[in-house]
XYZ file of C-alpha atoms in Angstrom:
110
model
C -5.578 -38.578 -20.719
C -8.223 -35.964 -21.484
C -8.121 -34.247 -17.937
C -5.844 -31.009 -18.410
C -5.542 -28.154 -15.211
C -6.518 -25.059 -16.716
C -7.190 -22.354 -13.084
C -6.527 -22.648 -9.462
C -9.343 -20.441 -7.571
C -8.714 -19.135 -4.561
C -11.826 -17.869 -2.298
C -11.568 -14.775 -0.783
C -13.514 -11.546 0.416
C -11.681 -9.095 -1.619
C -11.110 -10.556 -5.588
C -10.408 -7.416 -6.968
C -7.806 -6.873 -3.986
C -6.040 -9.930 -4.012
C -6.278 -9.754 -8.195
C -3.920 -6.778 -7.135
C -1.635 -8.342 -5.220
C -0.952 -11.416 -7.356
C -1.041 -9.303 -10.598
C 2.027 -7.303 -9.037
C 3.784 -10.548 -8.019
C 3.378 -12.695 -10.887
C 3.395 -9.639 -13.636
C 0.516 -10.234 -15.160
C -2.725 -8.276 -15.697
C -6.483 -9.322 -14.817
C -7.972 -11.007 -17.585
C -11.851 -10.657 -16.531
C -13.209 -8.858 -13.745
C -16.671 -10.126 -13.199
C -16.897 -8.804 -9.940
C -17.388 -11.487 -7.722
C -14.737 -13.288 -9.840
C -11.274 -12.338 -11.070
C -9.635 -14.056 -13.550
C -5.844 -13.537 -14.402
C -4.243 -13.973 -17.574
C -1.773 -17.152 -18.870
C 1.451 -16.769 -16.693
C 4.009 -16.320 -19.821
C 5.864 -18.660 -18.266
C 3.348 -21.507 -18.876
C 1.150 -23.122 -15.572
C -2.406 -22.535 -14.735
C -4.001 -18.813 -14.556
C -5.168 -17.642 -11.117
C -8.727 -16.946 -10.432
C -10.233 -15.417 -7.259
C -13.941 -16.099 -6.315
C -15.770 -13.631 -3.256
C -17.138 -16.041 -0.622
C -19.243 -14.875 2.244
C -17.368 -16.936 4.752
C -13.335 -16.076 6.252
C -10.767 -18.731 5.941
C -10.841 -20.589 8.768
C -7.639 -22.932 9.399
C -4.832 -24.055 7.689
C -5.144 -24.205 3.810
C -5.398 -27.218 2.259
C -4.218 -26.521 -0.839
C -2.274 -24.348 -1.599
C 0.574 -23.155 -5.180
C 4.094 -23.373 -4.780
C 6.335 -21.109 -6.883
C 9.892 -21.015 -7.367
C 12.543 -18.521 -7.854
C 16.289 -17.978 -8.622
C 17.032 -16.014 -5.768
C 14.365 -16.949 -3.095
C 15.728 -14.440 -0.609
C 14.882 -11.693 -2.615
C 11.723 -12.892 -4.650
C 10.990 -13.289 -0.766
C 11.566 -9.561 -0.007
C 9.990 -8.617 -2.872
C 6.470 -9.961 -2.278
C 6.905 -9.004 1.261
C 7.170 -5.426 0.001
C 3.984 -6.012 -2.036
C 1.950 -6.935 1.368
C 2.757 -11.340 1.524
C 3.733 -12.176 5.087
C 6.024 -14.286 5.652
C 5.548 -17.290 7.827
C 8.886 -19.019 8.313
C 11.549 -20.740 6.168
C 12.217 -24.621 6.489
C 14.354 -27.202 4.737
C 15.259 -30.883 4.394
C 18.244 -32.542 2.745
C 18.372 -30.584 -0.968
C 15.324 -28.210 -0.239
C 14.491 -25.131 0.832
C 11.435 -22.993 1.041
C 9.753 -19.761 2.685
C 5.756 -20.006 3.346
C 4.454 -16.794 2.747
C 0.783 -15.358 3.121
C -0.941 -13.336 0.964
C -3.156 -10.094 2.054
C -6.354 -12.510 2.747
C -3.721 -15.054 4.484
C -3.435 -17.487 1.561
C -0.504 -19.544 2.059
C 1.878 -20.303 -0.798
């Protein structure tokens, strides 16, 4: 197959400020800055890079796509991006699951 995922973008108001925020939580560093695009560099632990794209318009309802990360300790990866301005939205489970949704500054769930 020759189709290969290569960048989620997330729209926002604020690029530069949610480039911030996911640089911090992901420990990477902004690959481009283009102003009204941010691109982040390769997460070293392989997946797609993040991009974030200004749009003139808020969010308005529920994502409809949105990343899912995971962690070894979820409780504290939890805390941790708390502390780095993610809100959290409520934990839920089903038989062998378990997951927090989490916002980030511009209300991106993930």
């Amino acid at each position: 197959m020759g189709l290969e995922m290569g960048m989620i973008t997330v729209d926002c108001a604020e690029p530069q400020r949610l480039a911030e925020f996911w640089t911090a939580a992901l420990g990477v560093s902004v690959a481009a800055d283009y102003g009204e695009f941010v691109m982040l560099e390769d997460p070293a632990s392989g997946g797609p890079r993040l991009g974030f794209q200004r749009v003139p318009e808020p969010r308005a309802g529920k994502n409809r796509v949105h990343v899912d990360f995971g962690a070894d300790d979820r409780e504290a990866e939890v805390r941790r991006l708390v502390g780095l301005g993610a809100v959290e939205r409520g934990g839920h489970s089903v038989p062998g699951l378990e997951w927090t949704v989490l916002e980030d500054p511009e209300g991106n769930v993930f």
